Coordinates of C-alpha atoms in Angstrom, one line a residue:
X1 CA -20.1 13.2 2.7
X2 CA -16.5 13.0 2.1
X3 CA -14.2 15.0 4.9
X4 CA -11.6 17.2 2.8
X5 CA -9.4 19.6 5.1
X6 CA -9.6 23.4 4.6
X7 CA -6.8 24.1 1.4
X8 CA -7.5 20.4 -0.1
X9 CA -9.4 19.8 -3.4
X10 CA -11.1 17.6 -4.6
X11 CA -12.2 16.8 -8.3
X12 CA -13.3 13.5 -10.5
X13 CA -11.0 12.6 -13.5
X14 CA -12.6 10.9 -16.1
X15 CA -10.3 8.6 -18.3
X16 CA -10.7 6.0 -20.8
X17 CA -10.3 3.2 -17.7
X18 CA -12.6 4.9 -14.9
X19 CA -13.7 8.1 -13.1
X20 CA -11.1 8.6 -10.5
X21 CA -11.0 10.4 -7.7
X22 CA -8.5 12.8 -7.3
X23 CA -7.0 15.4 -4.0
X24 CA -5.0 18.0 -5.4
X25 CA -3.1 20.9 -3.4
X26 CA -1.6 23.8 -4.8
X27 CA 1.4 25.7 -3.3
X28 CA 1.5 29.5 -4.0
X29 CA 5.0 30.3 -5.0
X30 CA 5.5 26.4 -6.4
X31 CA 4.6 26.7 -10.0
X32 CA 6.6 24.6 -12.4
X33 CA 8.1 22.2 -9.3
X34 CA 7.9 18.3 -10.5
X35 CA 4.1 16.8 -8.5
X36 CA 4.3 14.4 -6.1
X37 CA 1.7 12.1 -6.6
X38 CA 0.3 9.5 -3.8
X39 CA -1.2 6.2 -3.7
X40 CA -2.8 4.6 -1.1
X41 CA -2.9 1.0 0.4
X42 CA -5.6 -1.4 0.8
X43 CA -9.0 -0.7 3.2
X44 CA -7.4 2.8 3.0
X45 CA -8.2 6.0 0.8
X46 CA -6.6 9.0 -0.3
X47 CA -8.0 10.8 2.6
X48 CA -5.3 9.1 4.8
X49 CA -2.8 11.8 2.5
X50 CA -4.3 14.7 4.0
X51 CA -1.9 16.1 6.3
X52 CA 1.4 15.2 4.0
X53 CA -0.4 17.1 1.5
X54 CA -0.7 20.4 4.0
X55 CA 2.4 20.0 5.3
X56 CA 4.4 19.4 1.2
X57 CA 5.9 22.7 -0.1
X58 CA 5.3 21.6 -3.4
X59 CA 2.0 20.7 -5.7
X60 CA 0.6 16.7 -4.8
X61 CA -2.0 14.6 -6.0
X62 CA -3.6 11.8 -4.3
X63 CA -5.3 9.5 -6.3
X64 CA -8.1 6.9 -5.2
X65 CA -8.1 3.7 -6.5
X66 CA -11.2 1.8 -8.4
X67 CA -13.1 0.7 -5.1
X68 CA -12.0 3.1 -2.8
X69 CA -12.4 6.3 -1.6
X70 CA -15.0 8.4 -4.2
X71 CA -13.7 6.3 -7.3
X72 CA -15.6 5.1 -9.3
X73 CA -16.0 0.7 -8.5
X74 CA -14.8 -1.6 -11.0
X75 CA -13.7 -5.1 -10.9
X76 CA -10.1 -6.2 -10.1
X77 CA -8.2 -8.5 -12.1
X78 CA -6.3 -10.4 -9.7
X79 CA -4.6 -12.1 -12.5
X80 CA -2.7 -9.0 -13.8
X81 CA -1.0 -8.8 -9.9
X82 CA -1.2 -5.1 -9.8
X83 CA -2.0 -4.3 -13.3
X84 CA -5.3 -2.9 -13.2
X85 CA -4.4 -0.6 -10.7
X86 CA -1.0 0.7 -12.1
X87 CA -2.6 1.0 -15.2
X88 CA -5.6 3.2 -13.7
X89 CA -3.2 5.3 -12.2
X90 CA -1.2 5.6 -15.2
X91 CA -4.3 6.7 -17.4
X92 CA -5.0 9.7 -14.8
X93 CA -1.3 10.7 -14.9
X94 CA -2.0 10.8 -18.5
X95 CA -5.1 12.4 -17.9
X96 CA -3.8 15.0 -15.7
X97 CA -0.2 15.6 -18.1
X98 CA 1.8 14.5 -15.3
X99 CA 5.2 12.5 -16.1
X100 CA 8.1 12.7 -14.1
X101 CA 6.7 13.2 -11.3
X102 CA 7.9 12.1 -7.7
X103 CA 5.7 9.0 -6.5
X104 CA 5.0 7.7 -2.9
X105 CA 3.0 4.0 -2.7
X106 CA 2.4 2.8 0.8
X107 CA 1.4 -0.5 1.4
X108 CA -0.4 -2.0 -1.4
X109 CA 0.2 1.0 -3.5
X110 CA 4.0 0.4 -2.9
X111 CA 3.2 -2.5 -5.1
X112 CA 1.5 -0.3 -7.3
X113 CA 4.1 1.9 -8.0
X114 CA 6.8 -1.0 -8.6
X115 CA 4.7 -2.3 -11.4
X116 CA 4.5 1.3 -12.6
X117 CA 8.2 1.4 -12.1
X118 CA 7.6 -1.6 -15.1
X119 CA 5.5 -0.3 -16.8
X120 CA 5.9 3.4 -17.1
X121 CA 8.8 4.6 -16.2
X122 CA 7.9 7.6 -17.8
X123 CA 5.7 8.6 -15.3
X124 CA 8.4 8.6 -12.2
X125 CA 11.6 10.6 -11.1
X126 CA 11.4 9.2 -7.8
X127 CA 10.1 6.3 -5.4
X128 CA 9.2 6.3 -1.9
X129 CA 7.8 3.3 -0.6
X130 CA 6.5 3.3 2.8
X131 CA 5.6 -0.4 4.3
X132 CA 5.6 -1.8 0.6
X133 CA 3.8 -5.3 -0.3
X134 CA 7.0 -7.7 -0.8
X135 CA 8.0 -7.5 -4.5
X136 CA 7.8 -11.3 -4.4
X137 CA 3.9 -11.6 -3.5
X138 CA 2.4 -13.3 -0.5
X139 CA 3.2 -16.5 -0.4
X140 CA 7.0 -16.9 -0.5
X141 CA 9.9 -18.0 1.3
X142 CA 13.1 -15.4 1.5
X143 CA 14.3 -16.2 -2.0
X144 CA 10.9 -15.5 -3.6
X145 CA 9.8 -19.5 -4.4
X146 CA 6.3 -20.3 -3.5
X147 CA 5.8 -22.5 -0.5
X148 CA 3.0 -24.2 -1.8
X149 CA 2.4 -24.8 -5.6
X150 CA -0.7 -22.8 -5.7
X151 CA -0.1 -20.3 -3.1
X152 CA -2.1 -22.0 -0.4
X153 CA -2.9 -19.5 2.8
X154 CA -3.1 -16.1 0.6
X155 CA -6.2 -14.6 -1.5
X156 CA -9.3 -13.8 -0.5
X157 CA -10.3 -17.0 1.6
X158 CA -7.6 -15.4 4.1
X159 CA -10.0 -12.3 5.2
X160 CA -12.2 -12.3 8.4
X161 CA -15.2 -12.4 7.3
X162 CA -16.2 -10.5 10.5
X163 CA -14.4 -7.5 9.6
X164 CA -15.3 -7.7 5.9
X165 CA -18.8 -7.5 7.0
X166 CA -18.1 -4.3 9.1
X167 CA -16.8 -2.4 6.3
X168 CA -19.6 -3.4 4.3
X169 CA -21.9 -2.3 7.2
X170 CA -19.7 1.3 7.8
X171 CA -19.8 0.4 11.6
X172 CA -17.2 3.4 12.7
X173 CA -17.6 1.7 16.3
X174 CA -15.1 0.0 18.5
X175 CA -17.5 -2.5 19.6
X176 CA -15.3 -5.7 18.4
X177 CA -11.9 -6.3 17.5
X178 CA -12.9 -6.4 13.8
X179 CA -14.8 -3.4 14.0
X180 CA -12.7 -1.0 11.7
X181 CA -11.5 1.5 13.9
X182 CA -10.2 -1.1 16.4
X183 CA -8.7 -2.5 13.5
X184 CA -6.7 0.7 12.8
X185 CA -5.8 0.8 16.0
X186 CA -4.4 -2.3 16.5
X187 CA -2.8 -2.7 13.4
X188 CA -2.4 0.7 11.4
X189 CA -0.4 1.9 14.0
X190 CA 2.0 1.8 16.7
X191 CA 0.3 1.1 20.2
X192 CA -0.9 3.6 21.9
X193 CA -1.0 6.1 19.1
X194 CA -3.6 8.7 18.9
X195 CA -4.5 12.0 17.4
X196 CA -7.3 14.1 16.3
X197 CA -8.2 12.6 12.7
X198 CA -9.3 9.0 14.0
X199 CA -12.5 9.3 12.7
X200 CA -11.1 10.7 9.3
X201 CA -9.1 7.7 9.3
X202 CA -11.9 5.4 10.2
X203 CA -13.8 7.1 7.2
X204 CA -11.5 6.0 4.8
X205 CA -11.2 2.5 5.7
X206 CA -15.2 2.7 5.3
X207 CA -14.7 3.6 2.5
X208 CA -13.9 0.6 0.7
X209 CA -15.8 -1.5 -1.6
X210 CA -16.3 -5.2 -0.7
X211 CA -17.8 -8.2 -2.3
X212 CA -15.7 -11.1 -4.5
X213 CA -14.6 -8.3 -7.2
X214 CA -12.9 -5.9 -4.8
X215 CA -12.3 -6.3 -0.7
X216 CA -11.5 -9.1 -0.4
X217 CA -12.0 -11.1 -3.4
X218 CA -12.6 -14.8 -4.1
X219 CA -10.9 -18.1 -3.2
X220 CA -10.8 -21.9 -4.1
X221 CA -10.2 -24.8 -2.2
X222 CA -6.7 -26.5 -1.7
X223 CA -5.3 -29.6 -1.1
X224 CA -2.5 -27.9 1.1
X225 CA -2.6 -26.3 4.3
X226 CA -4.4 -24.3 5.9
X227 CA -7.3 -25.6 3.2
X228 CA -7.7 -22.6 0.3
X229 CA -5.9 -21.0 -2.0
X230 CA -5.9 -17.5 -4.3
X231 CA -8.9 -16.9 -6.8
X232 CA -9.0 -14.8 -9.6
X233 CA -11.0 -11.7 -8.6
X234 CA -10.5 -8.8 -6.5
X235 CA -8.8 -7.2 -3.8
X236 CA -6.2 -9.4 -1.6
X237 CA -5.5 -12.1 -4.4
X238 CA -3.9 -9.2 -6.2
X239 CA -0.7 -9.6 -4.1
X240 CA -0.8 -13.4 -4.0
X241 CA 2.6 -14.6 -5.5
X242 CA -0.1 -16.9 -7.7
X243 CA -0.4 -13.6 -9.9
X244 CA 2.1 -11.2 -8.4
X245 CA 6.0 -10.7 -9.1
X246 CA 7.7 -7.2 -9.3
X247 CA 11.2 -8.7 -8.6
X248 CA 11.1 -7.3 -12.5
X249 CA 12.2 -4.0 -11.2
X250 CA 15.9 -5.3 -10.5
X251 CA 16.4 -5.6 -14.2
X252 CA 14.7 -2.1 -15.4
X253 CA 17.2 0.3 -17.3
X254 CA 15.5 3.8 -15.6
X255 CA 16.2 2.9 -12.4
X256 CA 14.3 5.7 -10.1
X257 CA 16.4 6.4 -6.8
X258 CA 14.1 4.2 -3.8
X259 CA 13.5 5.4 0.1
X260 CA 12.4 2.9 1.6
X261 CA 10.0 3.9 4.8
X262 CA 9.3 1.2 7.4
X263 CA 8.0 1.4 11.2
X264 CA 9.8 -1.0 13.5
X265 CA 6.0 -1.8 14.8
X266 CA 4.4 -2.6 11.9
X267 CA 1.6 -5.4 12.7
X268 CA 0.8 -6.0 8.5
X269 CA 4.3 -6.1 7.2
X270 CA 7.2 -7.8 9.1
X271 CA 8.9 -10.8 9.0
X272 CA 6.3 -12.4 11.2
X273 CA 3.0 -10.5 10.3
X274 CA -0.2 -11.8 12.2
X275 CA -1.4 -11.3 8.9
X276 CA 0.3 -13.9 7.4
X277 CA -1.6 -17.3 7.9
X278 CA 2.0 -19.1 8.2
X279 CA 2.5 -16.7 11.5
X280 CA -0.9 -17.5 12.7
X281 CA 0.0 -21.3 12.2
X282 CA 3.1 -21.3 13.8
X283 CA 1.4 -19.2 17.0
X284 CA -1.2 -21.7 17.4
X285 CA -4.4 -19.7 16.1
X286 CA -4.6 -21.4 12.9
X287 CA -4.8 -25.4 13.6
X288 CA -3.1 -28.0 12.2
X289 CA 0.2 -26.3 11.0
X290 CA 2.2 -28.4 8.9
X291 CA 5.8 -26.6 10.4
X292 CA 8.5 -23.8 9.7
X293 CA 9.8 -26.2 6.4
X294 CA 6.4 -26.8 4.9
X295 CA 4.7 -23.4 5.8
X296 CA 7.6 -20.5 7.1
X297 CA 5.9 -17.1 8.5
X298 CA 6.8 -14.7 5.4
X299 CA 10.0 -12.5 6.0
X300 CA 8.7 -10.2 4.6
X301 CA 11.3 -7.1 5.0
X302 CA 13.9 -9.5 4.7
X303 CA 12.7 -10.2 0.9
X304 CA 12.1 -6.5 0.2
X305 CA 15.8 -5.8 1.5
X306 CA 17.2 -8.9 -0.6
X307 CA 15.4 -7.2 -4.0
X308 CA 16.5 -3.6 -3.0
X309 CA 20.0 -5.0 -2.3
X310 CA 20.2 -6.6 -5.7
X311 CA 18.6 -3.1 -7.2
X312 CA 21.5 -1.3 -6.0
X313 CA 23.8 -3.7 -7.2
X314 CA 22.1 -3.3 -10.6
X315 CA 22.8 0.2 -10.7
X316 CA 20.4 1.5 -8.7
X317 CA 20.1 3.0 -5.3
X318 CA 17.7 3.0 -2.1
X319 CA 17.6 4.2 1.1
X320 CA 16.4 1.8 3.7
X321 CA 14.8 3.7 6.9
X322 CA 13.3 2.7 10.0
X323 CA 11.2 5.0 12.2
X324 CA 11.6 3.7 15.6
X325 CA 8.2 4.1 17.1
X326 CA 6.0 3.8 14.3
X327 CA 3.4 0.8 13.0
X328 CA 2.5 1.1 9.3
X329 CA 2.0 4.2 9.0
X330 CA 4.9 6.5 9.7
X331 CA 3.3 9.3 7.7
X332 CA 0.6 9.8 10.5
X333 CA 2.7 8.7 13.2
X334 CA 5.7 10.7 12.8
X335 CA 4.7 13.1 10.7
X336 CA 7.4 15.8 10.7
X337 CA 9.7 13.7 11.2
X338 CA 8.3 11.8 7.5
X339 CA 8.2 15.2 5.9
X340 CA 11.6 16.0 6.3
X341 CA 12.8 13.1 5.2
X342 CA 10.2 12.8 1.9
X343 CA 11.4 15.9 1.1
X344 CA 14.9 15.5 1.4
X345 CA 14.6 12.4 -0.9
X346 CA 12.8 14.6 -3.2
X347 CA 14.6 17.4 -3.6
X348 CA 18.0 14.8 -4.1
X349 CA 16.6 13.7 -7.1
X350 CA 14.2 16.5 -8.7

């Protein structure tokens, strides 16, 4: 049974791409103010939304994606990048008659909104991207060219098969560092963190769909270090830079004002992620590392700056912010403090 907090609903959206689920709030007194609409990240859900959505003076929608949360489960295309889940979202915008609306992405669905930001720009007044995948893909050295031909190190063949198996097996425990809610823990957020919707959090991570067409996907074999490379199907070969470039968004003519949200403790993405194989290399985990020319730990908020820099130069503008004691997830962390600034963002550009 799905947890939805007291003033939350939720509803299924059927479009001509899936049967989405969908949290809406209403605001009494906010009638005819532009939506914000929220997408989550990867072994995440729109549950995680929850308390933004309580604490917004204005209408939102969060949206889970195929395999997560209560959507419906359909295979990803890992060769469209991000396609299949921009497009989904898209088609319950459509769905809904939302356009113009004001659109937060964190993590993967940072990504997700960029290739919206390609694709229907329609759809968007503003962007707030909170921990975003780096527009250049996983992969990539700072000035987005692959260090390996075929993106050696990123895909599916990069998950622990440990923890995969845990979410498949909803084990809500904290038995084992890849048990799910140590996982959160350890990496979702800051250390030390804690407050009283763990287990709400834990839920949602459980709730995502695993196997070689969704979390984490398939991989092949490589002739390059560390021995495999991106497949074709599901989840984490989706933001391989073998199938994913949103660099695109520098050259768009709408060009959506950006906040860009970060925590200074983020454990996924930095510019030396433990989730980046090169990282593990260079620390010694991952054996046989061929060295910082061949295989460079991914800089990753250094390449996000570089293609927001060049953005702005292009006529856009973005807001670069750093919460101080947060991992990657400044919405839960710091949540008033998140609010305010979300809001003042929106409310600059409604």
């Amino acid at each position: 049974m799905t947890t939805i907090l007291a003033g939350i609903e939720q509803s299924s959206i059927r479009t001509e791409r899936l049967a989405a689920s969908v949290l809406r709030r209403e605001v009494d007194g906010a009638e005819g103010q532009r939506p914000v609409v929220l997408i989550h990240g990867n072994v995440s859900s729109s549950l995680f939304f929850q308390p933004l959505m309580l604490a917004l003076p204005r209408p939102s929608i969060a949206i889970d994606l195929r395999g997560y949360g209560d959507s419906e489960t359909l295979p990803v295309d890992a060769t469209r990048g991000l396609g299949d889940f921009a497009d989904d979202v898209a088609s319950v915008m459509d769905a809904l008659g939302l356009a113009d609306a004001h659109l937060l992405g964190w993590s993967m669905g940072g990504g997700v909104v960029m290739q919206l930001m390609l694709d229907r720009p329609d759809l968007i007044r503003s962007v707030t991207l909170m921990a975003p995948v780096p527009p250049h893909g996983f992969g990539t050295r700072l000035d987005g060219s692959l260090c390996t031909p075929d993106a050696a190190g990123t895909g599916g063949g990069g998950a622990n098969p440990d923890f995969v198996a845990r979410l498949a097996a909803g084990d809500a425990t904290d038995e084992a560092p890849t048990s799910p809610r140590s996982v959160f823990r350890s990496s979702y957020v800051a250390p030390g963190f804690a407050d009283e919707h763990e287990d709400l959090w834990v839920e949602s991570m459980l709730s995502t769909k695993t196997g070689p067409d969704n979390q984490p996907g398939d991989g092949v074999a490589s002739e390059s270090w560390p021995g495999f490379a991106p497949g074709t199907r599901g989840i984490l070969n989706t933001m391989s830079a073998a199938h994913l470039d949103l660099t695109g968004i520098v050259a768009i003519e709408r060009k959506p004002a950006i906040l860009w949200v970060r925590g200074a403790h983020d454990a996924i993405v930095s510019d030396e992620s433990f989730f980046d194989v090169n990282t593990l290399g260079k620390h010694g985990v991952v054996p046989g590392w061929p060295g910082e020319e061949a295989a460079p730990p991914q800089p990753m908020i250094a390449q996000t700056r570089r293609v927001l820099d060049e953005y702005a130069a292009a006529g856009g503008a973005y807001e670069e912010l750093v919460f101080e004691t947060a991992g990657h997830s400044p919405h839960i962390e710091e949540p008033e403090r998140f609010r305010d600034a979300f809001l003042r963002h929106i409310e600059a550009n409604d």
